[in-house]
C-alpha cells in the first residue's frame, strides 16, 4: 500500500470515535471502573456543564491504586483525571 501524500488531509469525524463514554467530576472512581469494564473501553471523558475537562484512562486507575489502595473507594473523578484535555471539533482537517 503506498504511503499517503504528505499534503493529504481528512476530516477528524472520519476517524474519531462517536460513542465516547462520559462522567461528571463527582462520579466515583469505582463507578468509572465499572463503566470501563461494562463498555470495554479504556477511557472515560470527564465533563462539566457538557464540556470535556479531563479524561480517566486505565493508566490513571493503576496510578491511583498504586498511590493509595485503601483510598480507592473514596476517590472521585476529579481526584484522578488527567487535565487539561485537548480536543478538536469533528470538522477539523487533519493530516494523514
CSV table of C-alpha atoms in Angstrom, one decimal:
chain,number,residue,atom,x,y,z
A,1,UNK,CA,0.0,0.0,0.0
A,2,UNK,CA,1.5,3.4,-1.0
A,3,UNK,CA,2.2,6.0,1.7
A,4,UNK,CA,-0.3,8.9,1.8
A,5,UNK,CA,0.7,12.0,0.0
A,6,UNK,CA,2.3,14.5,2.6
A,7,UNK,CA,-0.3,17.2,1.8
A,8,UNK,CA,-3.4,15.0,2.1
A,9,UNK,CA,-5.8,15.6,4.9
A,10,UNK,CA,-9.0,14.1,6.1
A,11,UNK,CA,-11.7,15.4,8.5
A,12,UNK,CA,-11.4,14.3,12.1
A,13,UNK,CA,-15.0,13.0,12.0
A,14,UNK,CA,-13.9,10.3,9.5
A,15,UNK,CA,-11.7,8.6,12.1
A,16,UNK,CA,-13.0,9.6,15.5
A,17,UNK,CA,-15.0,7.5,18.0
A,18,UNK,CA,-18.6,8.6,18.3
A,19,UNK,CA,-19.6,6.5,21.3
A,20,UNK,CA,-17.5,8.4,23.9
A,21,UNK,CA,-18.2,7.5,27.5
A,22,UNK,CA,-18.5,10.4,29.9
A,23,UNK,CA,-18.9,11.0,33.6
A,24,UNK,CA,-19.1,14.0,35.9
A,25,UNK,CA,-16.3,15.2,38.2
A,26,UNK,CA,-18.1,13.8,41.2
A,27,UNK,CA,-18.5,10.3,39.9
A,28,UNK,CA,-16.8,7.7,42.0
A,29,UNK,CA,-13.7,6.0,40.6
A,30,UNK,CA,-15.3,2.6,41.2
A,31,UNK,CA,-18.3,3.6,39.1
A,32,UNK,CA,-15.9,4.8,36.3
A,33,UNK,CA,-14.1,1.4,36.5
A,34,UNK,CA,-17.5,-0.4,36.2
A,35,UNK,CA,-18.3,1.7,33.1
A,36,UNK,CA,-15.0,0.9,31.5
A,37,UNK,CA,-15.4,-2.8,32.2
A,38,UNK,CA,-19.0,-2.9,31.1
A,39,UNK,CA,-18.4,-0.9,27.9
A,40,UNK,CA,-15.0,-2.5,27.2
A,41,UNK,CA,-13.3,0.9,26.9
A,42,UNK,CA,-10.0,2.1,28.1
A,43,UNK,CA,-11.0,5.7,29.0
A,44,UNK,CA,-13.9,7.9,30.1
A,45,UNK,CA,-14.0,11.6,29.4
A,46,UNK,CA,-14.8,13.8,32.4
A,47,UNK,CA,-17.3,16.6,31.7
A,48,UNK,CA,-18.6,19.7,33.5
A,49,UNK,CA,-21.5,21.6,32.0
A,50,UNK,CA,-21.3,19.3,28.9
A,51,UNK,CA,-17.7,20.4,28.2
A,52,UNK,CA,-14.8,18.0,28.4
A,53,UNK,CA,-12.4,19.0,31.1
A,54,UNK,CA,-10.4,15.8,31.7
A,55,UNK,CA,-10.0,12.1,31.0
A,56,UNK,CA,-9.5,9.0,33.1
A,57,UNK,CA,-7.6,6.2,31.4
A,58,UNK,CA,-6.8,2.7,32.6
A,59,UNK,CA,-3.3,4.0,33.5
A,60,UNK,CA,-4.8,6.7,35.7
A,61,UNK,CA,-6.7,4.0,37.6
A,62,UNK,CA,-3.5,2.0,38.0
A,63,UNK,CA,-1.6,5.1,39.3
A,64,UNK,CA,-4.4,5.8,41.8
A,65,UNK,CA,-4.3,2.2,43.1
A,66,UNK,CA,-0.5,2.2,43.4
A,67,UNK,CA,-0.5,5.5,45.4
A,68,UNK,CA,-3.1,4.5,48.0
A,69,UNK,CA,-5.0,1.2,47.5
A,70,UNK,CA,-7.0,1.7,50.7
A,71,UNK,CA,-8.5,5.0,49.4
A,72,UNK,CA,-9.9,3.7,46.1
A,73,UNK,CA,-13.4,3.6,47.4
A,74,UNK,CA,-13.3,7.3,48.3
A,75,UNK,CA,-11.8,8.7,45.1
A,76,UNK,CA,-13.8,10.7,42.6
A,77,UNK,CA,-13.1,11.5,39.0
A,78,UNK,CA,-11.8,15.0,39.9
A,79,UNK,CA,-9.1,13.3,42.1
A,80,UNK,CA,-7.5,11.2,39.4
A,81,UNK,CA,-8.4,12.7,36.0
A,82,UNK,CA,-5.8,13.9,33.6
A,83,UNK,CA,-6.3,17.5,32.8
A,84,UNK,CA,-6.3,19.7,30.8
A,85,UNK,CA,-7.8,17.6,27.9
A,86,UNK,CA,-7.1,18.7,24.4
A,87,UNK,CA,-9.8,18.2,21.8
A,88,UNK,CA,-10.8,19.3,18.3
A,89,UNK,CA,-14.1,19.9,16.5
A,90,UNK,CA,-15.2,17.0,14.3
A,91,UNK,CA,-14.9,19.1,11.1
A,92,UNK,CA,-11.2,19.8,11.7
A,93,UNK,CA,-8.9,18.8,8.9
A,94,UNK,CA,-6.1,16.6,10.0
A,95,UNK,CA,-3.0,15.4,8.0
A,96,UNK,CA,-2.7,11.8,7.3
